[in-house]
Coordinates of C-alpha atoms and ligand atoms in Angstrom, one line a residue:
M1 CA 120.4 89.0 89.4
T2 CA 122.8 91.7 90.5
F3 CA 121.2 95.0 91.3
S4 CA 122.1 98.2 89.4
P5 CA 125.4 99.6 90.4
D6 CA 123.7 102.7 91.8
G7 CA 122.4 100.7 94.8
Y8 CA 120.2 102.6 97.2
I9 CA 120.2 106.3 97.3
S10 CA 118.5 108.8 99.7
T11 CA 115.7 111.1 98.7
R12 CA 117.7 113.9 100.3
G13 CA 120.9 113.2 98.3
D14 CA 123.4 113.4 101.1
T15 CA 124.0 109.7 101.7
A16 CA 126.6 107.4 100.0
P17 CA 124.8 104.7 97.9
T18 CA 124.4 101.4 99.8
D19 CA 123.0 97.9 99.2
F20 CA 119.7 96.3 100.2
A21 CA 121.0 94.8 103.4
E22 CA 122.2 98.1 104.7
A23 CA 119.0 99.9 103.7
L24 CA 117.0 97.2 105.4
L25 CA 119.0 97.3 108.7
R26 CA 119.2 101.1 108.9
G27 CA 115.6 101.9 107.9
M28 CA 116.1 105.6 107.5
A29 CA 119.0 107.1 105.5
P30 CA 121.6 109.0 107.7
D31 CA 120.8 112.3 106.0
G32 CA 117.2 112.1 107.2
G33 CA 115.9 111.0 103.8
L34 CA 114.3 107.7 102.7
Y35 CA 116.2 105.0 100.7
M36 CA 115.2 104.5 97.1
P37 CA 116.5 102.1 94.5
G38 CA 119.0 103.9 92.2
A39 CA 116.9 102.8 89.2
W40 CA 113.7 100.8 88.7
P41 CA 114.2 97.2 87.6
T42 CA 111.9 95.9 84.8
L43 CA 109.3 93.1 85.1
E44 CA 108.6 91.0 82.1
P45 CA 105.0 90.4 81.1
Q46 CA 105.3 86.7 82.0
A47 CA 105.6 87.8 85.6
W48 CA 101.9 88.4 85.8
A49 CA 100.7 85.5 83.6
P50 CA 97.5 83.8 84.8
G51 CA 97.9 80.9 87.2
R52 CA 101.3 81.8 88.7
G53 CA 102.1 81.1 92.3
Y54 CA 102.6 83.9 94.8
S55 CA 106.2 82.9 95.6
A56 CA 107.3 82.8 91.9
M57 CA 105.8 86.3 91.3
A58 CA 107.4 87.6 94.5
V59 CA 110.8 86.3 93.4
D60 CA 110.5 88.1 90.1
A61 CA 109.3 91.3 91.8
M62 CA 111.8 91.4 94.7
S63 CA 115.0 89.7 93.7
P64 CA 116.2 92.6 91.5
F65 CA 116.0 94.8 94.6
I66 CA 118.1 92.4 96.7
G67 CA 120.8 91.6 94.1
D68 CA 123.7 89.8 95.8
A69 CA 123.3 91.7 99.1
L70 CA 121.9 88.6 101.0
P71 CA 123.1 85.0 101.1
A72 CA 121.9 82.8 98.2
G73 CA 118.3 81.5 98.7
A74 CA 117.5 84.1 101.4
L75 CA 114.5 85.4 99.5
K76 CA 113.1 81.9 98.8
R77 CA 113.4 80.9 102.4
A78 CA 111.7 84.1 103.5
L79 CA 108.9 83.5 101.0
D80 CA 108.4 79.9 102.2
R81 CA 107.9 81.2 105.7
L82 CA 105.6 83.9 104.5
T83 CA 103.3 81.7 102.5
A84 CA 103.2 79.0 105.2
G85 CA 101.6 81.6 107.5
F86 CA 98.8 82.5 105.1
I87 CA 95.7 80.4 104.7
P88 CA 94.6 80.7 101.0
P89 CA 96.8 79.2 98.3
E90 CA 96.7 82.6 96.4
V91 CA 98.0 84.3 99.7
T92 CA 96.2 87.5 98.6
P93 CA 93.0 86.3 96.9
L94 CA 91.1 88.7 94.5
R95 CA 87.4 88.7 95.0
R96 CA 84.9 89.9 92.4
L97 CA 82.2 92.0 93.9
E98 CA 80.2 93.2 90.9
D99 CA 80.9 94.2 87.2
D100 CA 84.4 95.7 87.1
L101 CA 84.7 96.0 90.9
Y102 CA 87.1 93.7 92.9
M103 CA 88.6 93.5 96.3
L104 CA 92.1 92.3 97.0
E105 CA 92.1 90.5 100.4
L106 CA 95.4 91.1 102.2
F107 CA 94.4 90.0 105.7
H108 CA 94.7 86.2 105.7
G109 CA 98.0 86.1 107.6
P110 CA 99.1 85.6 111.2
T111 CA 97.7 88.9 112.6
A112 CA 94.8 89.4 110.1
A113 CA 96.1 92.7 108.6
F114 CA 98.1 93.5 105.5
K115 CA 101.2 94.6 107.4
D116 CA 102.0 90.9 107.9
L117 CA 102.9 90.6 104.2
A118 CA 105.8 93.0 104.4
M119 CA 106.7 92.4 108.1
Q120 CA 107.1 88.6 107.7
L121 CA 109.5 89.1 104.8
A122 CA 111.4 92.0 106.5
A123 CA 112.0 89.8 109.6
A124 CA 113.3 86.8 107.7
L125 CA 115.5 88.9 105.4
A126 CA 116.9 91.0 108.3
S127 CA 117.8 87.7 110.2
E128 CA 119.7 86.5 107.1
A129 CA 121.5 89.8 106.7
L130 CA 122.6 89.7 110.4
A131 CA 123.7 86.0 110.2
A132 CA 125.9 87.0 107.2
S133 CA 127.5 90.0 109.0
G134 CA 127.6 88.5 112.5
E135 CA 125.8 91.5 114.0
N136 CA 122.9 91.9 116.4
L137 CA 120.0 94.3 116.0
T138 CA 117.5 95.9 118.5
L139 CA 114.3 97.2 116.9
V140 CA 112.1 99.6 118.7
T141 CA 108.7 100.8 117.5
A142 CA 105.7 102.7 118.7
T143 CA 102.3 101.3 117.7
S144 CA 98.6 102.2 117.8
G145 CA 97.9 98.5 117.2
D146 CA 98.4 96.8 113.9
T147 CA 102.1 97.5 113.3
G148 CA 103.1 96.2 116.8
A149 CA 101.1 93.1 116.3
A150 CA 102.5 92.3 112.9
A151 CA 106.0 93.1 114.2
V152 CA 105.7 90.8 117.2
A153 CA 104.4 87.9 115.0
A154 CA 107.2 88.4 112.5
F155 CA 110.2 88.9 114.8
A156 CA 109.3 86.6 117.7
N157 CA 112.1 84.1 118.3
T158 CA 114.1 85.5 115.4
D159 CA 117.9 85.0 115.8
R160 CA 120.0 88.1 116.5
I161 CA 117.1 90.4 116.8
R162 CA 115.4 91.9 119.8
L163 CA 112.1 93.8 119.4
I164 CA 110.7 96.4 121.8
V165 CA 107.2 97.6 121.2
L166 CA 105.6 100.6 123.0
H167 CA 101.8 100.8 122.9
P168 CA 99.5 103.3 124.7
H169 CA 98.2 101.5 127.9
E170 CA 94.5 100.7 127.7
R171 CA 94.2 102.5 124.3
V172 CA 94.6 99.6 121.9
S173 CA 91.9 97.0 121.3
A174 CA 91.9 93.8 123.4
V175 CA 92.6 91.7 120.2
Q176 CA 95.5 94.0 119.3
R177 CA 96.9 93.9 122.8
R178 CA 96.7 90.1 123.0
Q179 CA 98.3 89.7 119.6
M180 CA 101.3 91.6 121.0
T181 CA 101.4 90.3 124.5
T182 CA 100.6 86.6 124.3
V183 CA 103.5 85.6 122.2
D184 CA 106.0 83.4 124.0
A185 CA 109.3 84.9 122.9
D186 CA 112.2 86.1 125.1
N187 CA 113.4 88.5 122.4
V188 CA 110.2 90.6 122.6
L189 CA 109.5 93.3 125.2
N190 CA 106.1 94.9 125.3
L191 CA 105.9 98.2 127.1
A192 CA 102.4 99.6 127.9
V193 CA 102.9 103.4 128.3
R194 CA 100.6 105.4 130.5
G195 CA 99.9 108.0 127.8
D196 CA 98.8 108.2 124.2
F197 CA 100.4 107.1 120.9
D198 CA 102.3 110.4 120.6
D199 CA 103.9 109.7 124.0
C200 CA 105.0 106.3 122.7
Q201 CA 106.5 107.9 119.6
R202 CA 108.4 110.5 121.7
L203 CA 109.8 107.8 123.9
V204 CA 110.9 105.8 120.8
K205 CA 112.7 108.8 119.4
G206 CA 114.5 109.2 122.7
L207 CA 115.6 105.6 122.8
L208 CA 116.8 105.7 119.2
S209 CA 119.0 108.7 119.9
D210 CA 120.5 107.2 123.1
E211 CA 124.1 106.3 122.3
T212 CA 124.5 104.2 125.5
L213 CA 122.0 101.6 124.2
R214 CA 124.1 100.9 121.1
A215 CA 126.6 98.7 122.9
H216 CA 124.4 95.7 122.1
G217 CA 124.7 96.2 118.4
R218 CA 122.6 98.0 115.8
F219 CA 119.6 100.0 117.0
S220 CA 116.8 100.8 114.6
S221 CA 113.1 101.1 114.0
V222 CA 110.7 99.0 112.1
N223 CA 108.3 101.5 110.6
S224 CA 106.8 101.7 107.1
I225 CA 109.6 103.9 105.7
N226 CA 111.9 100.8 105.5
W227 CA 112.5 100.0 101.9
A228 CA 112.3 96.3 102.6
R229 CA 108.8 96.7 103.8
L230 CA 107.8 98.5 100.7
A231 CA 109.5 95.9 98.5
G232 CA 107.5 93.2 100.3
Q233 CA 104.3 94.8 99.2
I234 CA 105.0 94.9 95.5
P235 CA 104.2 91.2 94.9
Y236 CA 100.5 91.4 95.7
Y237 CA 100.0 94.1 93.0
V238 CA 101.6 91.6 90.5
S239 CA 99.4 88.9 91.9
A240 CA 96.2 91.0 91.5
V241 CA 96.9 91.5 87.8
S242 CA 97.7 87.8 87.4
Q243 CA 94.4 86.9 89.1
L244 CA 92.5 89.4 86.9
A245 CA 94.0 87.7 83.8
A246 CA 92.9 84.3 85.1
M247 CA 89.3 85.7 85.3
G248 CA 89.6 86.7 81.6
E249 CA 90.2 90.4 82.3
S250 CA 93.2 91.9 80.4
R251 CA 92.5 95.6 80.8
A252 CA 94.8 97.5 83.2
P253 CA 93.1 98.1 86.6
V254 CA 92.8 101.1 88.8
F255 CA 93.9 100.3 92.4
V256 CA 92.2 102.1 95.2
V257 CA 94.4 101.9 98.3
P258 CA 93.3 102.8 101.9
T259 CA 96.1 105.1 102.9
G260 CA 97.8 106.3 106.1
N261 CA 101.6 106.6 105.6
F262 CA 101.3 105.9 101.8
G263 CA 103.5 102.8 102.1
D264 CA 101.0 100.4 100.7
A265 CA 100.2 102.8 97.9
F266 CA 103.8 103.6 97.0
A267 CA 104.5 99.9 96.6
G268 CA 101.9 100.0 93.9
V269 CA 103.5 103.0 92.3
A270 CA 106.8 101.1 92.3
A271 CA 105.2 98.1 90.6
R272 CA 103.8 100.3 87.9
K273 CA 107.3 101.9 87.4
M274 CA 108.6 98.3 86.9
G275 CA 106.2 97.8 84.1
L276 CA 103.1 96.3 85.7
P277 CA 100.0 97.4 83.7
V278 CA 98.1 99.7 86.0
A279 CA 95.7 102.4 84.8
G280 CA 96.1 104.6 88.0
F281 CA 96.0 104.8 91.7
V282 CA 93.5 106.3 94.1
A283 CA 94.7 107.0 97.6
A284 CA 91.6 106.8 99.9
V285 CA 92.1 108.6 103.2
N286 CA 89.8 109.2 106.1
R287 CA 89.3 112.6 107.7
N288 CA 93.0 112.8 108.3
D289 CA 93.4 114.2 104.8
A290 CA 96.8 116.0 104.5
L291 CA 97.7 113.9 101.5
A292 CA 94.4 114.5 99.7
R293 CA 94.7 118.3 100.4
A294 CA 98.2 118.3 99.0
I295 CA 97.3 116.4 95.8
N296 CA 93.9 118.2 95.2
H297 CA 94.8 121.7 96.3
G298 CA 98.6 121.9 96.1
L299 CA 99.2 122.8 99.8
Y300 CA 100.8 120.2 102.0
A301 CA 99.9 121.2 105.5
R302 CA 99.9 119.6 108.9
K303 CA 96.7 119.5 111.0
A304 CA 96.0 117.9 114.3
A305 CA 95.1 114.2 113.8
V306 CA 91.6 113.2 114.6
E307 CA 90.4 109.8 115.7
T308 CA 88.4 107.7 113.2
A309 CA 87.1 104.2 112.8
S310 CA 89.9 103.4 110.3
V311 CA 92.4 104.0 113.1
S312 CA 95.5 102.6 111.3
M313 CA 95.1 105.5 108.8
D314 CA 94.9 108.3 111.4
V315 CA 98.1 109.8 110.1
Q316 CA 98.6 113.5 109.4
A317 CA 102.1 113.6 107.7
P318 CA 102.4 110.5 105.6
S319 CA 106.0 109.5 105.7
N320 CA 106.2 107.9 102.3
F321 CA 104.9 111.0 100.6
E322 CA 108.5 112.0 100.4
R323 CA 109.2 109.1 98.0
L324 CA 106.3 110.2 95.7
V325 CA 107.6 113.8 95.7
F326 CA 111.2 112.5 94.9
E327 CA 109.9 110.7 91.9
A328 CA 107.6 113.6 90.8
S329 CA 110.7 115.9 91.0
R330 CA 112.5 113.6 88.6
R331 CA 114.7 112.5 91.5
D332 CA 115.8 116.0 92.3
A333 CA 117.1 115.4 95.9
A334 CA 117.9 119.0 96.6
A335 CA 114.4 120.1 95.7
T336 CA 112.9 117.2 97.7
A337 CA 115.0 118.0 100.8
A338 CA 114.1 121.7 100.6
L339 CA 110.4 120.9 100.4
F340 CA 110.4 118.5 103.4
Q341 CA 112.7 120.8 105.5
T342 CA 110.2 123.7 104.9
F343 CA 107.3 121.4 105.9
A344 CA 109.2 120.3 109.1
A345 CA 110.0 123.9 110.0
E346 CA 106.7 125.6 109.1
G347 CA 104.1 122.9 109.2
S348 CA 103.1 123.6 105.6
V349 CA 104.6 123.9 102.1
T350 CA 103.2 124.8 98.7
M351 CA 103.7 122.1 96.1
P352 CA 105.6 123.3 93.0
P353 CA 103.2 123.0 90.0
A354 CA 105.5 120.7 88.0
F355 CA 105.6 118.2 91.0
L356 CA 101.9 118.4 91.4
A357 CA 101.2 117.7 87.8
A358 CA 103.6 114.7 87.9
I359 CA 101.9 113.4 91.1
R360 CA 98.4 113.8 89.7
A361 CA 99.4 111.8 86.6
E362 CA 100.1 108.9 88.9
V363 CA 97.8 109.2 92.0
S364 CA 94.5 110.9 92.8
A365 CA 93.2 111.2 96.3
V366 CA 89.8 111.0 98.0
S367 CA 88.9 111.7 101.6
V368 CA 86.0 109.7 103.0
D369 CA 84.2 110.9 106.1
E370 CA 82.9 108.7 109.0
P371 CA 79.2 108.5 108.1
T372 CA 80.1 107.4 104.6
T373 CA 82.5 104.8 106.0
R374 CA 79.7 103.4 108.1
D375 CA 77.3 103.4 105.2
Q376 CA 79.8 101.5 103.1
I377 CA 80.2 98.8 105.8
G378 CA 76.4 98.4 105.5
H379 CA 76.4 98.5 101.7
A380 CA 79.2 95.9 101.4
H381 CA 77.1 93.5 103.5
A382 CA 73.8 94.2 101.8
A383 CA 75.0 94.3 98.2
W384 CA 77.8 91.7 98.2
G385 CA 77.4 89.7 101.4
Q386 CA 80.8 90.9 102.6
V387 CA 81.7 91.9 106.1
V388 CA 84.5 94.5 105.8
C389 CA 86.7 96.5 108.2
P390 CA 86.5 100.3 108.3
H391 CA 89.8 100.7 106.4
T392 CA 88.5 98.5 103.6
A393 CA 85.2 100.5 103.7
V394 CA 87.1 103.7 103.0
A395 CA 88.7 102.1 100.0
L396 CA 85.4 100.6 98.7
S397 CA 83.6 103.9 99.1
A398 CA 86.3 105.7 97.0
A399 CA 86.3 102.8 94.5
R400 CA 82.6 103.1 93.9
G401 CA 83.3 106.7 92.8
V402 CA 85.8 105.7 90.1
D403 CA 84.7 105.6 86.4
R404 CA 84.7 101.9 85.5
S405 CA 84.0 102.4 81.8
L406 CA 87.7 102.1 81.0
G407 CA 88.6 99.1 83.0
P408 CA 88.3 97.2 86.3
V409 CA 88.7 98.8 89.7
I410 CA 90.4 96.9 92.6
A411 CA 90.0 98.1 96.2
L412 CA 92.6 96.8 98.6
S413 CA 91.1 95.1 101.7
T414 CA 93.7 95.6 104.5
A415 CA 92.3 94.1 107.7
H416 CA 89.9 91.4 108.8
P417 CA 86.7 92.9 110.1
A418 CA 86.9 91.0 113.4
K419 CA 89.9 93.1 114.4
F420 CA 87.6 96.1 114.4
G421 CA 84.4 94.6 115.7
K422 CA 83.6 97.6 117.9
D423 CA 83.1 99.7 114.7
V424 CA 81.6 97.0 112.5
A425 CA 79.0 95.4 114.9
P426 CA 77.0 98.6 115.5
V427 CA 76.4 99.0 111.8
L428 CA 75.6 95.4 111.0
G429 CA 74.0 94.3 114.3
F430 CA 76.3 91.4 114.8
D431 CA 79.9 90.7 115.6
P432 CA 82.1 89.6 112.7
D433 CA 83.3 86.0 113.0
P434 CA 86.9 85.9 114.1
P435 CA 89.4 84.0 112.0
K436 CA 91.4 81.2 113.5
V437 CA 94.4 83.4 114.2
I438 CA 92.3 85.5 116.5
R439 CA 90.3 82.7 118.1
D440 CA 93.6 81.0 118.9
L441 CA 94.7 83.9 121.1
G442 CA 92.2 82.5 123.6
D443 CA 93.2 83.2 127.2
R444 CA 96.9 82.7 126.8
A445 CA 99.0 84.5 129.4
E446 CA 99.9 88.0 128.6
R447 CA 103.4 89.5 129.1
F448 CA 103.9 93.3 129.3
E449 CA 105.3 95.9 131.5
V450 CA 103.4 99.1 132.3
I451 CA 105.6 102.3 132.5
D452 CA 105.1 106.0 132.9
A453 CA 105.3 108.2 129.8
D454 CA 108.8 109.2 130.8
A455 CA 112.2 108.9 129.1
D456 CA 113.9 107.5 132.2
A457 CA 111.3 104.9 132.8
A458 CA 111.6 103.7 129.1
L459 CA 115.4 103.6 129.4
A460 CA 115.3 101.6 132.6
A461 CA 112.9 99.1 131.1
V462 CA 115.1 98.7 128.0
R463 CA 118.2 98.3 130.1
G464 CA 116.6 95.6 132.2
F465 CA 115.6 93.7 129.1
G466 CA 118.0 90.8 128.6
G467 CA 116.4 89.4 125.4
Ligands
LIG1 C1 98.7 100.4 108.2 C2 97.3 100.2 107.7 C3 96.8 100.9 106.6 C4 97.6 102.1 105.9 O1 98.7 101.6 105.3 P1 99.9 102.7 104.8 O2 100.9 101.9 104.2 O3 100.3 103.4 106.1 O4 99.3 103.7 103.9 C5 95.5 100.6 106.1 N1 94.8 99.7 106.7 C6 95.2 98.9 107.7 C7 94.4 97.9 108.3 C8 96.5 99.2 108.3 O5 96.9 98.4 109.3

């Protein structure tokens, strides 16, 4: 179970190879690139045999990435904790909607959105890595809702880790706010910033670059570029193929993934590189379509983000696109670095034709507008009796456009509709029934501090946080 000697390398090529624990605790590579495994491990076909349990599949899919970088049994303990927090025995059940169309439900965890799957594992594995090294870690993250909730649920009361979450004051839903603020944990600090999400991100950047805060130990972020989070999303692709097999379907599926930062989708690409039978991927984006424009027209260009109902996908420069480009370039780090440096400096870059061809062989992309998303919420209820969230509706709409003559199509369902009742209720005429994890939020006391969108205010709040 030792990992390849290449360890983790950076997409920008200017970082010494490191192991899983270091890639996990650092998040981003020091040269500004993203960590990638030095080589893809191989999954044997018995990994997705019908009837296998989630944990067994996750051990097969993830242990090659960890090698001996964590204490023995760390992954198994992390998976025990993960599966205990999910309600169905399958963890991520596959639901058949109609002939050759399925939905993979990823929202049965503690905060009712798919980010729980990776975040729960990342928290448990980080805690194991820190226990082994004797270090402490402060994590800071900006959130528009789902990431912060999943992070708080995962990291609350975790040894050796403090978590600081900045959300825009009065601009997240009441459910999302209460998921973050009602957790009784001294190691979590919630800051409500009088400003918008971009202000939160700016303050996080400032905190991450402040050397005086590092006296406590490591200081890092908990966003979707972390390799450990990607690795934690590979098992449900394996599980989907296993569940298809259990339904008597052996043809390779097309996965349709509702996409923001391309983290969820890239985990699927990784699973395919490891040998999982997949016919292709469709990245379904909302009107924030930089990824679709890059793949379909060859120009990767920034545009101002617009607000949509699938708010967790309101992303204009998808961070994990860099991993896809790195693979498409046949791991040419110099070419990858040049492309993203041009993009950062000029706001746009033309995709080299060879990269584009390699990307298109793996992933196609579809942008779904707001009226179509609403229509799809209605169709899912009328045709299949399913109440779905707007992110899932974007995926289902794209999935219905995929040619099913060659095999089954699986749309990923990323959040429980009750988290997005304000967008779902006007279409269906009723509020989605909340799951137990949302009902249980009840009227527990909330803990958060309101601050101005100002670097000094953020610094003062963090300094005052004992945690
Ligand atoms: C984060 C999120 C997405 C997008 O996932 P990426 O990995 O950023 O592509 C989709 N749906 C929901 C509900 C999310 O929270």
